[in-house]
Short mmCIF file of C-alpha atoms in Angstrom, two decimals:
data_model
loop_
_atom_site.label_atom_id
_atom_site.label_comp_id
_atom_site.label_asym_id
_atom_site.label_seq_id
_atom_site.Cartn_x
_atom_site.Cartn_y
_atom_site.Cartn_z
CA UNK A 339 10.40 14.73 4.77
CA UNK A 340 7.97 18.35 3.57
CA UNK A 341 5.28 17.43 0.94
CA UNK A 342 6.88 19.55 -1.82
CA UNK A 343 9.80 17.21 -1.59
CA UNK A 344 9.02 14.13 -0.91
CA UNK A 345 9.24 12.56 -4.47
CA UNK A 346 12.79 11.29 -5.29
CA UNK A 347 14.23 13.51 -8.17
CA UNK A 348 16.88 11.85 -10.07
CA UNK A 349 18.08 15.09 -10.93
CA UNK A 350 18.19 17.16 -7.51
CA UNK A 351 21.73 16.65 -5.40
CA UNK A 352 22.01 14.99 -2.40
CA UNK A 353 24.72 13.99 0.58
CA UNK A 354 24.84 11.37 3.46
CA UNK A 355 25.26 12.30 6.90
CA UNK A 356 24.88 10.55 10.32
CA UNK A 357 23.91 11.21 13.68
CA UNK A 358 25.93 11.78 16.42
CA UNK A 359 24.83 8.55 17.28
CA UNK A 360 26.01 6.72 15.25
CA UNK A 361 28.14 4.63 16.58
CA UNK A 362 25.34 2.89 17.88
CA UNK A 363 24.68 1.03 14.79
CA UNK A 364 24.78 -2.52 15.16
CA UNK A 365 25.14 -4.65 11.53
CA UNK A 366 23.87 -7.67 13.34
CA UNK A 367 20.69 -5.82 14.01
CA UNK A 368 20.15 -4.75 11.20
CA UNK A 369 20.38 -7.81 9.16
CA UNK A 370 18.57 -9.97 11.79
CA UNK A 371 15.51 -7.65 13.04
CA UNK A 372 15.10 -4.40 10.43
CA UNK A 373 15.92 -6.35 6.92
CA UNK A 374 12.96 -8.40 7.57
CA UNK A 375 10.57 -5.59 7.61
CA UNK A 376 12.15 -3.27 5.21
CA UNK A 377 12.57 -5.21 2.13
CA UNK A 378 15.44 -5.74 -0.25
CA UNK A 379 15.02 -2.22 -2.18
CA UNK A 380 15.14 -0.34 1.46
CA UNK A 381 17.77 -2.77 2.43
CA UNK A 382 19.81 -2.13 -0.55
CA UNK A 383 19.06 2.32 -0.26
CA UNK A 384 20.82 1.59 3.25
CA UNK A 385 23.72 0.32 2.40
CA UNK A 386 24.05 2.79 -1.03
CA UNK A 387 23.85 5.31 1.10
CA UNK A 388 25.94 4.05 3.60
CA UNK A 389 28.69 3.88 0.76
CA UNK A 390 28.53 7.51 0.35
CA UNK A 391 29.03 8.31 4.19
CA UNK A 392 32.19 10.80 4.64
CA UNK A 393 33.28 12.62 7.68
CA UNK A 394 32.86 16.45 7.50
CA UNK A 395 29.95 16.46 4.24
CA UNK A 396 29.27 19.88 3.42
CA UNK A 397 26.37 20.96 1.48
CA UNK A 398 28.64 22.02 -1.57
CA UNK A 399 29.90 18.37 -1.63
CA UNK A 400 26.62 16.87 -3.49
CA UNK A 401 25.80 14.52 -5.90
CA UNK A 402 22.71 14.01 -8.25
CA UNK A 403 20.43 11.62 -7.28
CA UNK A 404 20.51 9.99 -10.54
CA UNK A 405 23.90 8.46 -9.92
CA UNK A 406 22.18 6.59 -6.59
CA UNK A 407 19.30 4.93 -8.94
CA UNK A 408 22.57 4.02 -10.97
CA UNK A 409 24.01 1.85 -8.07
CA UNK A 410 21.20 0.69 -7.08
CA UNK A 411 20.09 -0.94 -10.49
CA UNK A 412 16.62 0.27 -9.70
CA UNK A 413 13.99 3.10 -10.90
CA UNK A 414 12.46 6.25 -8.74
CA UNK A 415 9.71 4.17 -7.78
CA UNK A 416 11.98 1.75 -6.04
CA UNK A 417 14.33 4.18 -4.75
CA UNK A 418 11.56 6.27 -3.05
CA UNK A 419 9.67 3.37 -1.74
CA UNK A 420 13.43 2.52 0.17
CA UNK A 421 13.21 5.94 1.31
CA UNK A 422 10.26 6.05 2.90
CA UNK A 423 10.35 2.27 4.73
CA UNK A 424 13.70 3.80 6.19
CA UNK A 425 12.10 6.83 7.19
CA UNK A 426 9.05 4.84 9.07
CA UNK A 427 11.33 2.22 10.64
CA UNK A 428 13.74 5.58 12.00
CA UNK A 429 17.06 4.33 10.43
CA UNK A 430 16.65 7.43 8.51
CA UNK A 431 16.03 11.34 8.50
CA UNK A 432 15.91 13.40 5.32
CA UNK A 433 16.01 17.20 5.35
CA UNK A 434 15.81 19.17 2.25
CA UNK A 435 16.71 22.79 0.54
CA UNK A 436 16.34 25.11 -2.49
CA UNK A 437 19.81 27.12 -3.43
CA UNK A 438 21.29 28.61 -5.97
CA UNK A 439 23.09 25.00 -7.03
CA UNK A 440 19.36 23.73 -6.90
CA UNK A 441 17.16 21.10 -4.60
CA UNK A 442 19.17 19.41 -2.21
CA UNK A 443 18.47 16.21 -0.62
CA UNK A 444 20.73 15.52 3.72
CA UNK A 445 19.98 11.98 4.14
CA UNK A 446 21.13 11.75 7.93
CA UNK A 447 21.53 7.85 8.68
CA UNK A 448 20.33 6.53 12.15
CA UNK A 449 21.97 3.73 15.01
CA UNK A 450 19.38 0.64 15.17
CA UNK A 451 17.78 0.30 18.42
CA UNK A 452 19.01 -2.82 20.68
CA UNK A 453 16.95 -6.03 20.59
CA UNK A 454 15.39 -4.93 23.74
CA UNK A 455 14.28 -2.11 22.17
CA UNK A 456 13.02 -3.00 19.00
CA UNK A 457 11.12 -5.80 20.40
CA UNK A 458 9.71 -3.32 23.46
CA UNK A 459 8.75 -1.05 19.86
CA UNK A 460 5.06 -1.56 19.29
CA UNK A 461 5.17 -1.06 15.58
CA UNK A 462 8.32 -2.09 14.92
CA UNK A 463 7.61 -5.63 16.74
CA UNK A 464 4.32 -6.06 15.01
CA UNK A 465 5.55 -5.73 11.94
CA UNK A 466 8.72 -7.98 12.90
CA UNK A 467 5.99 -11.12 14.30
CA UNK A 468 3.85 -10.54 10.82
CA UNK A 469 7.22 -10.78 8.61
CA UNK A 470 8.97 -13.33 10.55
CA UNK A 471 5.92 -15.65 11.69
CA UNK A 472 6.11 -16.47 15.62
CA UNK A 473 8.72 -19.33 15.83
CA UNK A 474 11.44 -16.90 14.78
CA UNK A 475 9.74 -14.07 16.52
CA UNK A 476 10.56 -16.42 19.77
CA UNK A 477 13.95 -16.58 18.61
CA UNK A 478 14.79 -13.01 18.17
CA UNK A 479 13.36 -12.71 21.40
CA UNK A 480 15.98 -15.44 22.87
CA UNK A 481 18.64 -13.12 20.87
CA UNK A 482 18.06 -10.27 22.94
CA UNK A 483 18.84 -11.93 26.10
CA UNK A 484 21.72 -14.04 25.17
CA UNK A 485 24.09 -12.34 27.35
CA UNK A 486 21.50 -12.51 30.10
CA UNK A 487 21.84 -14.60 33.15
CA UNK A 488 18.79 -17.13 32.72
CA UNK A 489 16.64 -18.07 35.60
CA UNK A 490 17.72 -14.63 37.79
CA UNK A 491 18.32 -15.73 40.98
CA UNK A 492 16.29 -14.11 43.53
CA UNK A 493 18.80 -14.26 45.90
CA UNK A 494 21.42 -12.27 44.25
CA UNK A 495 21.85 -8.57 45.89
CA UNK A 496 23.20 -5.51 43.60
CA UNK A 497 26.00 -4.04 45.14
CA UNK A 498 26.71 -1.72 42.70
CA UNK A 499 28.94 1.72 43.38
CA UNK A 500 27.85 4.76 42.39
CA UNK A 501 29.62 7.42 40.35
CA UNK A 502 30.58 9.62 43.92
CA UNK A 503 32.14 5.93 45.19
CA UNK A 504 34.41 5.62 42.19
CA UNK A 505 35.10 9.38 41.77
CA UNK A 506 35.76 12.38 43.44
CA UNK A 507 34.54 15.92 40.88
CA UNK A 508 34.85 19.20 42.55
CA UNK A 509 31.16 20.47 43.83
CA UNK A 510 32.09 24.17 41.73
CA UNK A 511 33.44 22.52 38.64
CA UNK A 512 29.53 20.55 38.59
CA UNK A 513 27.23 23.95 38.91
CA UNK A 514 29.80 25.94 36.85
CA UNK A 515 31.30 23.81 34.00
CA UNK A 516 34.32 24.76 32.08
CA UNK A 517 34.06 26.70 28.89
CA UNK A 518 35.56 23.72 27.20
CA UNK A 519 32.86 21.84 27.96
CA UNK A 520 29.90 24.04 27.33
CA UNK A 521 32.00 25.50 23.55
CA UNK A 522 32.03 21.76 22.75
CA UNK A 523 27.99 21.11 23.53
CA UNK A 524 27.26 23.84 21.21
CA UNK A 525 28.95 22.33 18.59
CA UNK A 526 27.17 18.85 18.46
CA UNK A 527 24.10 19.44 16.37
CA UNK A 528 21.24 18.61 18.25
CA UNK A 529 18.79 15.95 17.66
CA UNK A 530 15.59 15.86 19.15
CA UNK A 531 13.96 12.68 17.54
CA UNK A 532 10.34 12.75 16.78
CA UNK A 533 8.40 10.11 18.30
CA UNK A 534 5.62 7.91 15.90
CA UNK A 535 2.39 9.19 17.10
CA UNK A 536 -1.06 7.34 15.88
CA UNK A 537 -3.11 9.95 14.14
CA UNK A 538 -6.80 9.81 13.33
CA UNK A 539 -7.23 6.94 15.10
CA UNK A 540 -11.04 5.91 15.13
CA UNK A 541 -10.96 2.90 17.92
CA UNK A 542 -13.91 4.05 20.37
CA UNK A 543 -11.69 3.70 24.37
CA UNK A 544 -14.29 4.03 26.25
CA UNK A 545 -16.31 1.50 25.03
CA UNK A 546 -13.53 -0.86 25.31
CA UNK A 547 -13.10 0.02 28.82
CA UNK A 548 -16.88 -0.41 29.27
CA UNK A 549 -16.71 -4.06 27.52
CA UNK A 550 -13.80 -4.73 30.34
CA UNK A 551 -15.28 -3.70 33.12
CA UNK A 552 -16.60 -6.64 35.12
CA UNK A 553 -12.76 -8.09 34.28
CA UNK A 554 -10.07 -7.68 36.48
CA UNK A 555 -8.39 -5.68 34.69
CA UNK A 556 -7.26 -2.37 36.41
CA UNK A 557 -7.94 1.24 33.48
CA UNK A 558 -4.13 1.68 34.34
CA UNK A 559 -2.89 -0.89 33.00
CA UNK A 560 -5.37 -0.93 30.00
CA UNK A 561 -4.23 3.01 29.45
CA UNK A 562 -0.70 1.88 29.58
CA UNK A 563 -0.73 -0.79 26.56
CA UNK A 564 -3.09 1.64 24.80
CA UNK A 565 -0.59 2.33 22.13
CA UNK A 566 -0.07 -0.80 20.94
CA UNK A 567 -3.81 -1.78 21.30
CA UNK A 568 -4.35 1.52 18.64
CA UNK A 569 -1.43 0.19 16.41
CA UNK A 570 -3.26 -3.68 16.33
CA UNK A 571 -6.58 -2.08 15.56
CA UNK A 572 -4.55 -0.19 12.80
CA UNK A 573 -3.23 -2.70 11.10
CA UNK A 574 -6.38 -5.53 11.14
CA UNK A 575 -9.21 -3.41 11.33
CA UNK A 576 -10.00 -5.16 15.42
CA UNK A 577 -13.45 -3.67 16.52
CA UNK A 578 -13.71 -3.29 20.44
CA UNK A 579 -15.74 -6.60 21.15
CA UNK A 580 -13.46 -8.40 19.40
CA UNK A 581 -10.57 -6.58 21.07
CA UNK A 582 -11.74 -6.93 24.38
CA UNK A 583 -11.99 -10.47 23.94
CA UNK A 584 -8.15 -10.71 22.68
CA UNK A 585 -6.84 -9.02 25.67
CA UNK A 586 -8.49 -11.06 28.28
CA UNK A 587 -7.25 -14.11 26.42
CA UNK A 588 -3.53 -12.42 26.92
CA UNK A 589 -3.78 -11.25 30.80
CA UNK A 590 -1.89 -13.23 33.28
CA UNK A 591 -4.58 -14.59 35.86
CA UNK A 592 -2.18 -14.10 38.82
CA UNK A 593 -1.04 -10.84 38.27
CA UNK A 594 -4.26 -9.20 36.17
CA UNK A 595 -2.46 -7.39 34.09
CA UNK A 596 -2.10 -7.48 29.96
CA UNK A 597 0.80 -9.25 28.71
CA UNK A 598 2.07 -7.16 25.47
CA UNK A 599 4.50 -9.98 23.77
CA UNK A 600 1.11 -12.08 24.18
CA UNK A 601 -1.72 -9.93 22.83
CA UNK A 602 0.82 -9.45 20.10
CA UNK A 603 0.92 -12.91 19.53
CA UNK A 604 -2.58 -14.30 19.89
CA UNK A 605 -3.34 -11.42 17.41
CA UNK A 606 -0.65 -12.00 14.69
CA UNK A 607 -1.93 -16.09 14.95
CA UNK A 608 -5.92 -15.40 15.29
CA UNK A 609 -5.52 -13.47 11.69
CA UNK A 610 -3.17 -15.59 10.24
CA UNK A 611 -5.02 -18.71 11.29
CA UNK A 612 -8.53 -17.42 10.28
CA UNK A 613 -7.30 -16.44 6.93
CA UNK A 614 -5.76 -19.78 5.83
CA UNK A 615 -9.14 -21.88 7.28
CA UNK A 616 -10.76 -23.31 4.38
CA UNK A 617 -14.02 -21.44 4.38
CA UNK A 618 -17.27 -23.50 3.64
CA UNK A 619 -17.96 -22.86 -0.19
CA UNK A 620 -21.33 -23.44 -2.23
CA UNK A 621 -21.77 -25.19 -4.96
CA UNK A 622 -21.77 -22.32 -7.22
CA UNK A 623 -18.61 -21.29 -5.47
CA UNK A 624 -17.24 -24.49 -6.67
CA UNK A 625 -18.19 -23.64 -10.48
CA UNK A 626 -16.93 -20.34 -11.28
CA UNK A 627 -13.46 -21.28 -9.24
CA UNK A 628 -12.92 -23.66 -11.85
CA UNK A 629 -13.84 -20.95 -14.50
CA UNK A 630 -11.16 -18.95 -12.69
CA UNK A 631 -8.07 -18.46 -14.38
CA UNK A 632 -4.87 -18.71 -12.40
CA UNK A 633 -4.17 -15.19 -11.02
CA UNK A 634 -7.59 -15.00 -10.40
CA UNK A 635 -7.42 -17.88 -7.89
CA UNK A 636 -4.22 -16.32 -6.58
CA UNK A 637 -6.22 -13.20 -6.29
CA UNK A 638 -8.98 -14.83 -3.89
CA UNK A 639 -5.96 -16.75 -2.03
CA UNK A 640 -4.34 -13.40 -0.92
CA UNK A 641 -7.63 -11.18 -0.37
CA UNK A 642 -8.70 -14.39 1.95
CA UNK A 643 -5.28 -14.45 3.91
CA UNK A 644 -4.95 -10.28 4.41
CA UNK A 645 -6.85 -8.23 6.23
CA UNK A 646 -8.75 -5.58 4.56
CA UNK A 647 -6.73 -2.57 5.81
CA UNK A 648 -3.66 -5.16 5.70
CA UNK A 649 -4.68 -5.48 2.23
CA UNK A 650 -5.45 -2.35 1.19
CA UNK A 651 -2.35 -0.73 1.97
CA UNK A 652 -0.17 -3.28 0.06
CA UNK A 653 -2.11 -2.34 -2.94
CA UNK A 654 -2.07 1.12 -2.93
CA UNK A 655 2.03 0.73 -2.79
CA UNK A 656 1.90 -1.00 -5.48
CA UNK A 657 0.01 1.20 -7.93
CA UNK A 658 2.20 4.50 -5.94
CA UNK A 659 -0.60 5.43 -3.74
CA UNK A 660 -1.24 5.07 0.42
CA UNK A 661 -4.09 4.49 2.34
CA UNK A 662 -6.19 7.52 4.04
CA UNK A 663 -7.85 8.02 7.23
CA UNK A 664 -11.58 8.34 4.90
CA UNK A 665 -10.49 4.76 3.24
CA UNK A 666 -10.01 3.29 6.77
CA UNK A 667 -13.74 4.88 7.37
CA UNK A 668 -15.18 3.24 4.77
CA UNK A 669 -13.60 -0.19 5.33
CA UNK A 670 -14.42 -0.22 8.98
CA UNK A 671 -18.40 0.72 7.90
CA UNK A 672 -18.21 -1.94 5.09
CA UNK A 673 -17.18 -4.66 7.95
CA UNK A 674 -19.08 -3.33 11.33
CA UNK A 675 -21.86 -2.18 9.97
CA UNK A 676 -22.70 -4.00 6.56
CA UNK A 677 -21.60 -7.10 8.04
CA UNK A 678 -19.38 -7.74 4.90
CA UNK A 679 -16.99 -10.88 4.70
CA UNK A 680 -13.56 -9.25 4.92
CA UNK A 681 -12.05 -11.52 1.70
CA UNK A 682 -15.29 -9.69 -0.26
CA UNK A 683 -14.13 -6.23 1.18
CA UNK A 684 -10.52 -7.00 -0.39
CA UNK A 685 -12.44 -7.86 -3.66
CA UNK A 686 -13.98 -4.54 -3.92
CA UNK A 687 -11.17 -2.91 -3.10
CA UNK A 688 -9.00 -4.62 -5.73
CA UNK A 689 -11.75 -3.70 -8.17
CA UNK A 690 -12.22 -0.07 -7.72
CA UNK A 691 -8.10 0.55 -7.54
CA UNK A 692 -6.48 -1.66 -9.23
CA UNK A 693 -9.04 -2.91 -12.22
CA UNK A 694 -10.75 0.34 -12.74
CA UNK A 695 -8.25 1.99 -12.11
CA UNK A 696 -9.46 4.45 -9.49
CA UNK A 697 -7.14 6.56 -6.78
CA UNK A 698 -8.90 6.19 -4.08
CA UNK A 699 -12.40 4.18 -2.36
CA UNK A 700 -14.30 7.05 -2.74
CA UNK A 701 -17.55 6.27 0.20
CA UNK A 702 -20.41 6.59 -2.32
CA UNK A 703 -18.87 4.68 -5.66
CA UNK A 704 -17.88 2.25 -2.77
CA UNK A 705 -20.88 1.93 -0.92
CA UNK A 706 -23.43 1.98 -4.26
CA UNK A 707 -21.36 -1.21 -5.46
CA UNK A 708 -21.67 -2.84 -2.27
CA UNK A 709 -25.14 -2.33 -1.94
CA UNK A 710 -25.33 -3.94 -5.55
CA UNK A 711 -23.74 -7.25 -4.26
CA UNK A 712 -25.58 -7.27 -0.92
CA UNK A 713 -28.48 -7.65 -2.75
CA UNK A 714 -27.33 -10.11 -5.22
CA UNK A 715 -26.20 -12.14 -2.14
CA UNK A 716 -22.64 -12.25 -2.42
CA UNK A 717 -21.23 -13.16 0.74
CA UNK A 718 -17.64 -14.83 -0.07
CA UNK A 719 -14.55 -13.73 -2.46
CA UNK A 720 -15.54 -16.34 -5.01
CA UNK A 721 -18.90 -15.03 -5.64
CA UNK A 722 -17.53 -11.14 -5.75
CA UNK A 723 -15.57 -12.14 -8.09
CA UNK A 724 -17.89 -13.92 -10.17
CA UNK A 725 -20.37 -10.95 -9.79
CA UNK A 726 -17.25 -9.21 -11.69
CA UNK A 727 -17.20 -11.48 -14.01
CA UNK A 728 -21.20 -11.42 -14.95
CA UNK A 729 -21.20 -7.47 -14.76
CA UNK A 730 -18.54 -7.06 -17.17
CA UNK A 731 -20.34 -9.93 -19.61
CA UNK A 732 -23.17 -8.08 -19.30
CA UNK A 733 -21.55 -4.85 -20.39
CA UNK A 734 -19.32 -6.22 -23.38
CA UNK A 735 -22.85 -7.84 -24.39
CA UNK A 736 -24.36 -4.83 -24.66
CA UNK A 737 -21.69 -3.07 -26.25
CA UNK A 738 -20.97 -5.73 -28.80
CA UNK A 739 -25.36 -5.44 -29.16
CA UNK A 740 -25.06 -1.65 -30.19
CA UNK A 741 -21.72 -2.10 -31.99
CA UNK A 742 -23.58 -4.79 -34.34
CA UNK A 743 -26.55 -2.89 -34.90
CA UNK A 744 -24.46 0.33 -35.87
CA UNK A 745 -23.01 -1.21 -38.29
CA UNK A 746 -25.91 -3.21 -39.42
CA UNK A 747 -27.34 0.13 -40.30
CA UNK A 748 -23.85 1.44 -41.67
CA UNK A 749 -24.04 -1.51 -44.09
CA UNK A 750 -27.22 -1.59 -45.24
CA UNK A 751 -27.45 -1.87 -49.20
CA UNK A 752 -29.52 1.53 -50.20
CA UNK A 753 -31.71 0.51 -53.60
CA UNK A 754 -32.11 3.39 -55.51
CA UNK A 755 -34.90 3.46 -58.44
CA UNK A 756 -33.28 3.70 -61.84
CA UNK A 757 -34.44 6.54 -64.21
CA UNK A 758 -36.70 4.74 -67.23
CA UNK A 759 -34.82 5.86 -69.87
CA UNK A 760 -31.63 3.93 -67.67
CA UNK A 761 -33.92 0.50 -68.31
CA UNK A 762 -35.65 1.21 -71.49
CA UNK A 763 -31.62 1.28 -72.89
CA UNK A 764 -30.99 -1.86 -70.92
CA UNK A 765 -33.65 -3.59 -72.44
CA UNK A 766 -32.92 -2.36 -76.22
CA UNK A 767 -29.01 -3.69 -75.06
CA UNK A 768 -30.08 -7.29 -74.90
CA UNK A 769 -32.95 -7.40 -77.60
CA UNK A 770 -30.83 -5.19 -79.89
CA UNK A 771 -29.04 -6.45 -83.38
CA UNK A 772 -25.53 -5.26 -84.39
CA UNK A 773 -26.54 -2.38 -85.88
CA UNK A 774 -29.04 -1.04 -83.45
CA UNK A 775 -26.26 -1.43 -81.38
CA UNK A 776 -23.93 0.59 -83.29
CA UNK A 777 -26.92 3.73 -83.23
CA UNK A 778 -27.60 2.96 -79.21
CA UNK A 779 -24.09 3.66 -78.69
CA UNK A 780 -23.77 6.52 -80.57
CA UNK A 781 -26.57 8.08 -78.99
CA UNK A 782 -25.32 6.97 -75.76
CA UNK A 783 -22.22 8.98 -76.03
CA UNK A 784 -24.17 11.98 -77.08
CA UNK A 785 -26.47 11.97 -74.05
CA UNK A 786 -23.17 11.59 -72.23
CA UNK A 787 -21.50 14.81 -73.35
CA UNK A 788 -24.44 16.51 -73.51
CA UNK A 789 -24.53 15.71 -69.54
CA UNK A 790 -20.88 16.94 -69.65
CA UNK A 791 -21.16 20.05 -70.94
CA UNK A 792 -23.90 21.00 -68.99
CA UNK A 793 -22.09 20.11 -65.98
CA UNK A 794 -19.35 22.50 -67.13
CA UNK A 795 -21.93 25.35 -67.96
CA UNK A 796 -23.14 24.96 -64.29
CA UNK A 797 -19.57 25.41 -63.22
#
């Protein structure tokens, strides 16, 4: 989808079409393999679009996207997120144009992959493994092989006949195709499905090769698994030395070849287990934890569970953004160069994006916070959150102190020196007889009248 038309506009029109391979769509595969990684919004969006699929769709036969929101009973942001996820998983292609009737979106539904193709796809299989866990992933692998003969006997010999064994076709008709065939082919829309490519991968491949130099792994085998390795690096922020150890653990000792499926399982298991393992906490951390609210404790658990890049991805999605290559580089620097704990990095991301409402992580600003935390000895997620509280409390105290000083200055009673005649009159009032009081009142009245007349003249 082009950037200029990437926002789901309720006032725009839309039509739904389908790939000419749509007949390969499998409902069971979509529910078992795609639904866990799509989520409810994208899953519902796909079926909502599917109900609008008609034979021989036309540009003029469009509907407003606001009607799609009514059908989904969802907001604009939810709809846009659902479309983006469908596009990312290859279930939807989106086209756009602007004509006399306004903006138009064309949503082209795509068929599902086969279970074997899905598992063989690095990106999709990693997401599925994360979503369903290792046990369920193995079950889905068995589902993919449900019609395959178990324990394929080595004695079986394939005797399958080829096409020309069964059919006899005139050689001249093959080299010179009939007009009916060429005409029909031209009418079928050509679809060149773009393969997802990794961009801006900051993984140091030569360094990895150097680390594995003394291992029985060939560079050719390593290169054949490069996409998988770089995908895992992007998802978890795994550095080159760690990746080398994980690859060694996943290598088949008998064949000296990397087992891709095993590598995925080891990485997913390691990062999930490490995140759930109890961390040795200091006494100060225990004290700070007791003062945290339930939401803050949940935040800390979440920060410990997710890898920094994954956590930031979830955070940016909730805030309506996406993770930039610069932000990935910042996180990588915090972990590798500054040696910050992953939970601390996640708290920092949360503080900048969610608490301070900044749209992106900026290197100078993030590094300044990280340096302050390191000087303060912050080493865990609990300490990071406690440090944020302490910093905010100090700011609040300064703000309160400034406000109090200002208030005191504003409310200080100003005592002016009264004129001598007023004091004299006051003393006379206290000591005078009734007759004297009458004369005093008359004198005050005349003085008041005299002052008033002078004021009138000044005008």
